[in-house]
Structure formats: C-alpha cells, structure tokens
Tab-separated table of C-alpha atoms and ligand atoms in Angstrom:
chain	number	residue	atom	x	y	z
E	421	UNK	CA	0.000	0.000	0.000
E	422	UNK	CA	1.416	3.270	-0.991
E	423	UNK	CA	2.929	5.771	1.760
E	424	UNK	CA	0.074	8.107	2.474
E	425	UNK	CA	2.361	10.975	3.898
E	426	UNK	CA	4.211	10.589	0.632
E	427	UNK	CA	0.706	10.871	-1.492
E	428	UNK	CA	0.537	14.231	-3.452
E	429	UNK	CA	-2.691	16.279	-3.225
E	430	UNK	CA	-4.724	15.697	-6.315
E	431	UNK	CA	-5.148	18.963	-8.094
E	432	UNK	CA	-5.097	18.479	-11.998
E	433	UNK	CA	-9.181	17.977	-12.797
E	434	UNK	CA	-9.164	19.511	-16.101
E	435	UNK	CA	-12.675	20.145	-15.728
E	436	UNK	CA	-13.429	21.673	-19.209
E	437	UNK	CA	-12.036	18.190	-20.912
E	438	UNK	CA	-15.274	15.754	-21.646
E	439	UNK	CA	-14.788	12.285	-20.706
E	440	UNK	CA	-12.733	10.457	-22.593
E	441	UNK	CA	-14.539	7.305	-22.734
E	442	UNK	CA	-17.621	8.353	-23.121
E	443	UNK	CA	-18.158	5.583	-26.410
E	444	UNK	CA	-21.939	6.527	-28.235
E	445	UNK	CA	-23.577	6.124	-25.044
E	446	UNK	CA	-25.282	8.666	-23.074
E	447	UNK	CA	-23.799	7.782	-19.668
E	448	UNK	CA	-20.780	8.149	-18.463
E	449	UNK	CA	-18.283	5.286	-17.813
E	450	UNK	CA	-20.288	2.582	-19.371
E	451	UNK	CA	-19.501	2.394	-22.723
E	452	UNK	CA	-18.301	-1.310	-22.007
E	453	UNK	CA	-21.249	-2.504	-19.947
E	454	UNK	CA	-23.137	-5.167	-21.610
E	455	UNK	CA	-26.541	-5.182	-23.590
E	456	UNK	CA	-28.884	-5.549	-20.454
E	457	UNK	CA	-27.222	-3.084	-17.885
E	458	UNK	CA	-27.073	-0.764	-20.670
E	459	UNK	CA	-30.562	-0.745	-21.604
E	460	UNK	CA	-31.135	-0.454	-17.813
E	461	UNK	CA	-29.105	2.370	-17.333
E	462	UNK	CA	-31.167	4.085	-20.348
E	463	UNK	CA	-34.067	3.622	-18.122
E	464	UNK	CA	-32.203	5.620	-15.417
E	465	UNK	CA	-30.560	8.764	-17.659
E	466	UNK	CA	-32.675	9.223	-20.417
E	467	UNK	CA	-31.039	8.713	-23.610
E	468	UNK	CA	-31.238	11.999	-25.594
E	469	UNK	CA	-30.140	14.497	-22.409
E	470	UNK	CA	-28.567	11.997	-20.164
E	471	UNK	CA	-30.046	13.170	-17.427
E	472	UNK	CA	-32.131	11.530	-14.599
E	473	UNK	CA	-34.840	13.094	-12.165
E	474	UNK	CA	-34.622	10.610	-9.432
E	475	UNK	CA	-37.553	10.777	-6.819
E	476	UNK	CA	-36.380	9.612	-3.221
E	477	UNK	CA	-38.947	8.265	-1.090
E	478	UNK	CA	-37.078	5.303	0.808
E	479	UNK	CA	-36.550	7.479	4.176
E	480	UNK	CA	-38.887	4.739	5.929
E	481	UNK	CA	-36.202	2.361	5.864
E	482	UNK	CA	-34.281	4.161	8.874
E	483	UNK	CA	-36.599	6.893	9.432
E	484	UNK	CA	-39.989	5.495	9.572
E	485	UNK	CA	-43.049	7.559	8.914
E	486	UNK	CA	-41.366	11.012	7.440
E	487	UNK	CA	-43.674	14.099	7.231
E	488	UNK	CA	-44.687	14.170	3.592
E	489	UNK	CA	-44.760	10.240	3.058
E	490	UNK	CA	-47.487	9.313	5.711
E	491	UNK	CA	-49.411	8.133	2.759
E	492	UNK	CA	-47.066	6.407	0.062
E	493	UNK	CA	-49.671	5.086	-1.982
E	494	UNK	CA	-51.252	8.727	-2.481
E	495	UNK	CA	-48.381	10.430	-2.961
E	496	UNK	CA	-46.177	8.734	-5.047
E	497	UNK	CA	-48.700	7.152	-8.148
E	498	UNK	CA	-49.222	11.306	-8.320
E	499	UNK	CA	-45.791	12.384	-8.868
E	500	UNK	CA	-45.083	9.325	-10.927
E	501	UNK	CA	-45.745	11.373	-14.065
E	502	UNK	CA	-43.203	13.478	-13.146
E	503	UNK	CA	-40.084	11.753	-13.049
E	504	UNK	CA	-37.743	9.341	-14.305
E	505	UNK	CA	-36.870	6.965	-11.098
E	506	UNK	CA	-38.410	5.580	-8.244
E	507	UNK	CA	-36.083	5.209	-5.597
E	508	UNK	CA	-37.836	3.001	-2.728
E	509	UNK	CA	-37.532	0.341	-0.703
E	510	UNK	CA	-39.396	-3.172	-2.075
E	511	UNK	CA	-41.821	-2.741	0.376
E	512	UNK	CA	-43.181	0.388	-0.753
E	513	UNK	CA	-42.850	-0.675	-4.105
E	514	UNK	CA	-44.531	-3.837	-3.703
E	515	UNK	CA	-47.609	-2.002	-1.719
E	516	UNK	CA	-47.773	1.159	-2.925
E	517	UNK	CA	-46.564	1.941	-6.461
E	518	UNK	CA	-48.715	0.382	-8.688
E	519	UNK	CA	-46.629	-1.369	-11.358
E	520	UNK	CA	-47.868	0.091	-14.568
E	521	UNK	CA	-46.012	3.052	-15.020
E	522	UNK	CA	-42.781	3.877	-17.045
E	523	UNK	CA	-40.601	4.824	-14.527
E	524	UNK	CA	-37.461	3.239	-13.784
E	525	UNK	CA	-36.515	1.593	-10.233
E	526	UNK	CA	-33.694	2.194	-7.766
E	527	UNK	CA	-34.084	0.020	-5.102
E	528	UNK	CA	-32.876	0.075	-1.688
E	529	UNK	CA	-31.129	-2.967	-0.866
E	530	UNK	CA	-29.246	-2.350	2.344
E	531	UNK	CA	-30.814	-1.559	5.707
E	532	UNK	CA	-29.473	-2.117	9.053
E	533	UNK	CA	-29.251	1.492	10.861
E	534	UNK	CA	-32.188	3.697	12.294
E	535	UNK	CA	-32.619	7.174	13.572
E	536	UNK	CA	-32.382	5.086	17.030
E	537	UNK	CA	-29.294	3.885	16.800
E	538	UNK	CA	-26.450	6.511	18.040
E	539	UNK	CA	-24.206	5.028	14.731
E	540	UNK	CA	-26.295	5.117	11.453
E	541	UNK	CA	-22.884	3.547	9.780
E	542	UNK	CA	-23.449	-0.305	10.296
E	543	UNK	CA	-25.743	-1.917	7.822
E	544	UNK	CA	-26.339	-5.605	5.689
E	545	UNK	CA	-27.711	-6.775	2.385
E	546	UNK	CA	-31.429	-7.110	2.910
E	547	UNK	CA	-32.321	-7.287	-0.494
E	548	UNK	CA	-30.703	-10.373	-2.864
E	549	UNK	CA	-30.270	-10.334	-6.119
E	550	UNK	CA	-33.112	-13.032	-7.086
E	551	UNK	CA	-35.247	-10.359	-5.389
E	552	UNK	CA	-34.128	-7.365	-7.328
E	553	UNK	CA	-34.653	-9.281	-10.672
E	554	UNK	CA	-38.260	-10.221	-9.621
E	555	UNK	CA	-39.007	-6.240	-9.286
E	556	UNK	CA	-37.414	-5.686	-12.211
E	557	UNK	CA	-35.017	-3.016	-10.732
E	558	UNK	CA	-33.170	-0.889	-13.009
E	559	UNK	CA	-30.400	-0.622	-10.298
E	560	UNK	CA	-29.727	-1.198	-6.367
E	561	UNK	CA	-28.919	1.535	-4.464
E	562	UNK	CA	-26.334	1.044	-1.484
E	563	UNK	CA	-25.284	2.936	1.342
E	564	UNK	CA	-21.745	3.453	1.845
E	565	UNK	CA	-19.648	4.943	4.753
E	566	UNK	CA	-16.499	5.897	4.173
E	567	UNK	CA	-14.238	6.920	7.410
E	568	UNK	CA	-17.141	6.003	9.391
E	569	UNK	CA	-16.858	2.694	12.052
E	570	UNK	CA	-19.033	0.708	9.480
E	571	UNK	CA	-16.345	1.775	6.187
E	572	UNK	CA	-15.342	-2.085	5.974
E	573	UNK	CA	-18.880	-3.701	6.439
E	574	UNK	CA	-20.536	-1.188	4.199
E	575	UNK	CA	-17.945	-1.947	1.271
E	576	UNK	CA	-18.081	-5.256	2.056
E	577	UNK	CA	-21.780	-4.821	1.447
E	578	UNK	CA	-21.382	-2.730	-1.663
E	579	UNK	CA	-18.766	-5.215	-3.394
E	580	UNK	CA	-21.387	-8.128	-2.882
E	581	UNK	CA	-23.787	-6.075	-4.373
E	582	UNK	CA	-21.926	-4.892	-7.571
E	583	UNK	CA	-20.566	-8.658	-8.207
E	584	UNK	CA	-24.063	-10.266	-7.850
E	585	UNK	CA	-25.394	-7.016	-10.827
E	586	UNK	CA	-22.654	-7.920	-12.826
E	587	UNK	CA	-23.626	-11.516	-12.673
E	588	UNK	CA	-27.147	-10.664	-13.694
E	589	UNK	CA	-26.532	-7.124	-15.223
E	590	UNK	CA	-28.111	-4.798	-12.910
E	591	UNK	CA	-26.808	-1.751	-12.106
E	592	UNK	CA	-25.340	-0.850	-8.704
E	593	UNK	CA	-25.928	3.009	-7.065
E	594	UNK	CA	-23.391	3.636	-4.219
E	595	UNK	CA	-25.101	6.252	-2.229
E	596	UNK	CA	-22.215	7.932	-0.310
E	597	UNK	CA	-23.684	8.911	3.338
E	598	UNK	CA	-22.690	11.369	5.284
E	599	UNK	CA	-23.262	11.168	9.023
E	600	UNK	CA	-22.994	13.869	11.742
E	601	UNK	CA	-19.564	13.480	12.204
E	602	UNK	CA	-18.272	13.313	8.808
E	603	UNK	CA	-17.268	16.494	6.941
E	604	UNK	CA	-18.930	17.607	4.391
E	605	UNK	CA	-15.869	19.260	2.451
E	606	UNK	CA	-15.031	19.073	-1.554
E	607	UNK	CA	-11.791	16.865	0.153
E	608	UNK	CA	-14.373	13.969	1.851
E	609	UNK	CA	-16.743	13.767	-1.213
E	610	UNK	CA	-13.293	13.564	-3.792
E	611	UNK	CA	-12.058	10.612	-1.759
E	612	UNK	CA	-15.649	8.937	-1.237
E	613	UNK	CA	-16.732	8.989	-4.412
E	614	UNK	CA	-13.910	8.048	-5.831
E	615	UNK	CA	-13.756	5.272	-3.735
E	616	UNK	CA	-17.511	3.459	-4.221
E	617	UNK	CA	-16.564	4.415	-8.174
E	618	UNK	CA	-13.799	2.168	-8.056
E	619	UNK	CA	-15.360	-0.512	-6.120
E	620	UNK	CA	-16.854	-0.763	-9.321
E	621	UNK	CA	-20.375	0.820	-8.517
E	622	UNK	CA	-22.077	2.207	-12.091
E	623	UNK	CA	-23.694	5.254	-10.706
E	624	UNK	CA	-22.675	7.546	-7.404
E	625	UNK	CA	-25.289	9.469	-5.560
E	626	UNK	CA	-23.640	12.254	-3.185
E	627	UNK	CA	-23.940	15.500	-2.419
E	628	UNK	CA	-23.190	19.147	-3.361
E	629	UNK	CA	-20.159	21.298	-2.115
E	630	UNK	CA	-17.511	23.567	-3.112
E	631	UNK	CA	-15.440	22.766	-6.138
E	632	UNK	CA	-18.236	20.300	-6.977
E	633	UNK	CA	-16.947	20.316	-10.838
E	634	UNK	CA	-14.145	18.534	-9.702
E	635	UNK	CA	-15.799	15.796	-7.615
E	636	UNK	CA	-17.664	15.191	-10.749
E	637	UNK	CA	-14.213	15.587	-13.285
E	638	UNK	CA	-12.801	12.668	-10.956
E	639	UNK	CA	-15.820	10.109	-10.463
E	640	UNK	CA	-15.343	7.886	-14.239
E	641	UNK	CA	-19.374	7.003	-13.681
E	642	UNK	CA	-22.223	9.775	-13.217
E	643	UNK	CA	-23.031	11.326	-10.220
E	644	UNK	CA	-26.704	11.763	-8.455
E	645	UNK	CA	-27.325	14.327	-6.549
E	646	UNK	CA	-29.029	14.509	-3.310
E	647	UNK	CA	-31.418	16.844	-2.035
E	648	UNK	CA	-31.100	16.654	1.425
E	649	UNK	CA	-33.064	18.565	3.851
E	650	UNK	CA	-35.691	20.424	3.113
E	651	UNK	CA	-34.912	24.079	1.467
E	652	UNK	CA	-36.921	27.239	0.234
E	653	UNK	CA	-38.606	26.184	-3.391
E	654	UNK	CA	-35.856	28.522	-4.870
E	655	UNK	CA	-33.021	27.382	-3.032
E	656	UNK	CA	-33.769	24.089	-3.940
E	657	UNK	CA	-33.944	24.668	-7.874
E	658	UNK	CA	-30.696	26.493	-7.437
E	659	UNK	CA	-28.494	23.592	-6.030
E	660	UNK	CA	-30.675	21.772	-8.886
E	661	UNK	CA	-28.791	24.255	-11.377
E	662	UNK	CA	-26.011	24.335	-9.766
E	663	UNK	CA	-24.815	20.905	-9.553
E	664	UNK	CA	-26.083	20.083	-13.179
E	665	UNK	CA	-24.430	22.846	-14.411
E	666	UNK	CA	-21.009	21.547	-13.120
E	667	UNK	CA	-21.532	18.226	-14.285
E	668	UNK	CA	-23.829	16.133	-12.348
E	669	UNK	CA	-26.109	13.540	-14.229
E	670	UNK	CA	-28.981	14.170	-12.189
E	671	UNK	CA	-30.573	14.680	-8.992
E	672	UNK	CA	-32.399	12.297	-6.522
E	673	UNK	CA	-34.652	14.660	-4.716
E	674	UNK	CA	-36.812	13.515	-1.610
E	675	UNK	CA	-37.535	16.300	0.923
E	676	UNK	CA	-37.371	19.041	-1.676
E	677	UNK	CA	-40.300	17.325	-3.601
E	678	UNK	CA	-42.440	15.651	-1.310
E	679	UNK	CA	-42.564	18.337	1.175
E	680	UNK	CA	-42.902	20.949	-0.853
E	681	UNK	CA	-45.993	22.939	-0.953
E	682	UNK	CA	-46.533	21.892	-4.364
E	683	UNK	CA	-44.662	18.371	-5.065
E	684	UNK	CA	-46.405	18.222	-8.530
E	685	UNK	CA	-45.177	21.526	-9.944
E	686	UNK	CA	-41.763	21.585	-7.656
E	687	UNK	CA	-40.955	18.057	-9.530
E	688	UNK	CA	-42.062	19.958	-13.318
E	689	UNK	CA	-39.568	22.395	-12.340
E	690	UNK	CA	-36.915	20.329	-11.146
E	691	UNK	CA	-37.261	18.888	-14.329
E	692	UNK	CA	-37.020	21.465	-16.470
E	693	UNK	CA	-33.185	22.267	-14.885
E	694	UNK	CA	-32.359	18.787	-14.967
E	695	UNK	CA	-33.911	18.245	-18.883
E	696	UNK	CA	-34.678	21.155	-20.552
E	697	UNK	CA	-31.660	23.392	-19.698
E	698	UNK	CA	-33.498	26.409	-17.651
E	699	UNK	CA	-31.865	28.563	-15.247
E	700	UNK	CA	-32.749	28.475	-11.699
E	701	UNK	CA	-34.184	31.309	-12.390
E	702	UNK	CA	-36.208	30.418	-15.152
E	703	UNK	CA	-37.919	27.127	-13.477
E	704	UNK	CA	-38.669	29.486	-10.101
E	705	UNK	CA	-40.549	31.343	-12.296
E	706	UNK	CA	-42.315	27.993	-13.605
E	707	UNK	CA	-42.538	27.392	-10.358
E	708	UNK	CA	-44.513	30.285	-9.351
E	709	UNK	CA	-46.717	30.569	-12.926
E	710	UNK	CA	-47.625	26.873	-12.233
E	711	UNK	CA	-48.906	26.912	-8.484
E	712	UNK	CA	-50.454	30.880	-8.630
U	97	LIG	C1	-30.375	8.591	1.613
U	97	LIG	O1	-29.776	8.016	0.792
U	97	LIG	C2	-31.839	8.703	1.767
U	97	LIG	O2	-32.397	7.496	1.965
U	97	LIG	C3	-32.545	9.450	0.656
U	97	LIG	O3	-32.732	8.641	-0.463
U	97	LIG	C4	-31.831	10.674	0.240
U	97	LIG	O4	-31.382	11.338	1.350
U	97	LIG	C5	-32.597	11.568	-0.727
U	97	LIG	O5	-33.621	12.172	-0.132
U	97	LIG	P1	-33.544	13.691	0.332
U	97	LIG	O6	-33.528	14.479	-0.940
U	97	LIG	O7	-34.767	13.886	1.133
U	97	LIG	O8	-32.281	13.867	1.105
C-alpha cells in the first residue's frame, strides 16, 4: 500500500475536458457494460439528455413515517408522471406503487441502521439479487460509509452487491452517506466517491459542495445528486442548477419534492433544470406561474 504521507494532493481535474470514454452512449463510464445493464441504465438517464430526475422516497427504511410520506400510496402514483426513477424500498414498491407506469426503479437494498441507533454507519444486504430481478429493478442503491466505524462492512456490502449485478446485469448506485460526524468538504466527497466508483459501482449518488466540478471531473461514472433537507422552493432549484451545471447527471430529490408545498409543480420544475436546460431562475418562475 502506498505511503500516504508521501501521497501528493490531487489537483489536476481539467474540468473543461469531456470524458474520454464516453463511447456513443449517453452515460458516463459505461460504454463497455453489456446489452442488459445498458438498456437499464437508459431507463435511469434518459437517452437523448442523459439526465435523470430521481424521486427519493425510501426514508422509511431508517426513518420510519417522514412528514410528507405518511401516505405512500397517495403520494407517489401522483408524482409518478413526473419523473424518471423511483427510488424506494421493495416494500413500498410492492404495496404502494402500482406497477404500470414507465418509470425506472432504484431500489434500496441495504438496511441495518435507524434514527435510534447513536451510529447510522453499520448496515447488511437485505435485499438479494433473485429479489431485485423479480421487481425488475433498473439498479440497487447502497449505502456506503467511508471513514465512518461501518467503512469495511458497508464496502463489504457494496462489493457483494456490484458482483451479484454484474452476474445478472443490474446496475449498482453507491449512495455515499454522510453522518454527523463526517465532513462535508469538496476533500471527503473527492475521496468517497472516488472510492464506491472504483469498487466498481455504475452510478454515485452524493452531495453538493464547493469545487463540486471537480468531484464530478474525478468520479469515471455519473453522479446523483441529493437533495437533502428540506430548502426554500428557490433554493432548492438552485443547487438543482447548480450541480447540473457543473456536471452532475442528475438529482435524486426527496424532501425538496415531497414536502414541498406543491410536489407536482416543484418536480415539473426540477425537471425542467435537470432536462430542458433552464436557469434556476427560469424554473422558479415555472414554479410560481404553475402553483399561482
Ligand atoms: C439517503 O440516501 C436517503 O435514503 C434518501 O434517499 C436521500 O437522502 C434523498 O432524499 P432527500 O432528498 O430527502 O435527502
């Protein structure tokens, strides 16, 4: 193992040069996936922007009953319309979400902590692979704690994950978590990221922060973006614009939608940054055309 007091600081992100390896596909770092995780991923970022408007609503699994998703099965069939991906646990999907829609699924497949437990870090595979193929998920989504007490279980986790999708050519989302005790800097989210990327994971959810350009310049698969706690209809639209703007592939919103005032026309606008190129500016506008 190389000499970390001997490592250089990374610096060189040339963050105006495109991919290299971007291939004819529209996503990032999978021009050598095969056939079936392909056409998955297409159901993720859609195929003429590239993008993906994820809609979180698996805070149940360690949260319980959130403010916003008392009632799954009302709320989420009527925001369906509105975005690309599902991201759930199975047993919201399975009750709730009625299975004739387009959408695409990212399903939750660890579990383990709760807002009980003092250390959210230590979690298992709940979900196996037979399991994710029966749902027809487009990928599994799994959390990951780097320089937390759980680091080695949760990679452990995430590296049984990504070699049971490769066997069977789903897609694997390492969420990068961020506890109370872990920094939040440009320096932790370069290190995580790039760490669950190379574990092999084909998308990264994580969040925004300074110098976000270059978190994205040095993660070789596409980043999600999280939403986080709730924020101000306008705030929220411009970390929307913000992180796509720098490079992100999309965002995976939760709180920002479903507690919103107005989850219908906040996810319409959120789309329109994520697909349609406006300004923050322009979709706050949509924003307050669509609900006045
Ligand atoms: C963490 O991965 C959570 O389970 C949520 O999926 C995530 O935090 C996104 O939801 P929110 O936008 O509310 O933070």
């Amino acid at each position: 193992m190389a000499d970390k007091d001997g490592l250089k600081v990374a610096k060189d992100y040339q963050v105006n040069e495109p991919f290299a390896n971007q291939g004819n596909f529209q996503v990032k770092g999978a021009a050598a996936l095969d056939w079936g995780m392909k056409h998955r991923m297409s159901k993720i970022f859609n195929p003429r922007t590239g993008k993906t408007v994820m809609f979180a609503f698996d805070h149940g699994y360690f949260m319980g009953s959130t403010a916003g998703l008392e009632r799954l099965d009302i709320t989420v069939p009527n925001l369906m319309p509105y975005v690309d991906v599902l991201m759930c646990t199975r047993g919201a999907l399975r009750t709730c979400v009625p299975a004739n829609n387009n959408c695409g699924v990212a399903l939750r497949v660890t579990s383990g902590s709760s807002m009980l437990n003092d250390d959210l870090s230590h979690e298992v595979v709940a979900v196996d692979i037979e399991e994710a193929v029966r749902l027809n998920a487009d990928c599994m989504a799994v959390q990951t704690f780097i320089g937390a007490d759980g680091q080695l279980s949760s990679l452990d986790n995430l590296n049984r994950v990504v070699n049971a999708g490769m066997r069977y050519g789903i897609p694997t989302l390492g969420v990068v978590a961020v506890g109370k005790d872990m920094e939040r800097t440009d320096r932790f989210f370069k290190l995580a990221t790039r760490i669950v990327a190379e574990m092999g994971v084909q998308i990264v959810k994580t969040y925004n922060c300074e110098h976000f350009d270059e978190v994205v310049a040095a993660c070789p698969v596409p980043i999600v973006v999280a939403g986080g706690k709730k924020l101000p209809e306008k705030e929220a639209l411009t970390l929307a614009y913000d992180v796509i703007r720098q490079g992100a592939a999309g965002v995976d919103m939760g709180r920002n939608i479903f507690q919103s005032q107005h989850p219908i026309e906040m996810a319409q606008a959120v789309r329109k940054v994520v697909h349609e190129g406006f300004t923050d500016k322009e979709a706050y506008e949509f924003y307050l055309d669509s609900v006045n």
